[in-house]
Amino acid sequence: MRQDVVMAARGWLGVKFHHQGRSRLAGVDCLGLLVKVAEECALMKDGQALAALDQTDYGRNPDPAYLLARLAEVLEPVAAHALEPGDVGVFRIDGRAQHLAIIGMHAVPGEFSMIHAYAPLRKVVEHRFDATWRERMAAAFRLGS
């Protein structure tokens, strides 16, 4: 299942960034990418689709406490040192936990990548999960099993 999550996320590479977007044509934001990947992989928790975490009435700077609480309701928290491909990282942007990425495997053996809809690049990208991003990590959650 973990590899399915990563492959589904990679299927969105290059899709344009669009705040609150939820489609390949219109674009996606980081939450939209997570929701659509969960839908594609038919991920469930306690019989409910993980798409239940979807919400599109947030501003450009979502409330970090609400985001983390909502993710904890729907996903299983995981320690940063226990990350695996298919997990979800929550990252601080401008000091606020407000950005999501799906963890993948990098081409360099033993290294992770991150797949996310990244506003500054205006599209869904995958790149190495480097020290800068590790320092920005606020929380992590288990998406795939």
Short mmCIF file of C-alpha atoms in Angstrom, two decimals, residues 13-61:
data_model
loop_
_atom_site.label_atom_id
_atom_site.label_comp_id
_atom_site.label_asym_id
_atom_site.label_seq_id
_atom_site.Cartn_x
_atom_site.Cartn_y
_atom_site.Cartn_z
CA LEU A 13 3.84 15.67 -10.60
CA GLY A 14 3.70 18.77 -12.77
CA VAL A 15 0.04 19.54 -12.00
CA LYS A 16 -0.20 23.26 -11.35
CA PHE A 17 -0.58 24.71 -7.89
CA HIS A 18 -4.00 26.19 -7.19
CA HIS A 19 -5.04 27.29 -3.69
CA GLN A 20 -7.91 25.02 -2.57
CA GLY A 21 -7.75 23.17 -5.90
CA ARG A 22 -8.84 19.56 -6.16
CA SER A 23 -8.31 18.49 -9.79
CA ARG A 24 -5.61 17.78 -12.33
CA LEU A 25 -7.03 20.42 -14.69
CA ALA A 26 -7.63 23.26 -12.22
CA GLY A 27 -4.68 22.35 -10.01
CA VAL A 28 -4.21 21.37 -6.38
CA ASP A 29 -2.73 22.70 -3.19
CA CYS A 30 -0.93 20.57 -0.61
CA LEU A 31 -4.13 19.43 1.13
CA GLY A 32 -5.81 18.83 -2.22
CA LEU A 33 -2.93 16.56 -3.26
CA LEU A 34 -3.23 14.56 -0.05
CA VAL A 35 -7.02 14.23 -0.39
CA LYS A 36 -6.87 13.17 -4.05
CA VAL A 37 -4.11 10.61 -3.40
CA ALA A 38 -6.13 9.16 -0.50
CA GLU A 39 -9.16 8.95 -2.79
CA GLU A 40 -7.18 7.28 -5.59
CA CYS A 41 -5.78 4.70 -3.17
CA ALA A 42 -9.18 4.23 -1.47
CA LEU A 43 -7.55 4.76 1.92
CA MET A 44 -9.82 4.26 4.89
CA LYS A 45 -9.64 4.55 8.65
CA ASP A 46 -12.31 2.99 10.81
CA GLY A 47 -14.44 2.48 7.70
CA GLN A 48 -14.32 6.14 6.66
CA ALA A 49 -12.56 7.44 3.59
CA LEU A 50 -9.65 9.71 4.41
CA ALA A 51 -11.21 12.22 2.05
CA ALA A 52 -13.21 13.14 5.16
CA LEU A 53 -10.32 15.43 6.11
CA ASP A 54 -11.03 17.60 3.08
CA GLN A 55 -11.96 21.20 3.63
CA THR A 56 -11.83 24.11 1.22
CA ASP A 57 -12.74 27.10 3.36
CA TYR A 58 -9.29 27.87 4.70
CA GLY A 59 -7.27 30.97 4.00
CA ARG A 60 -3.80 31.20 2.53
CA ASN A 61 -2.39 30.77 6.04
#
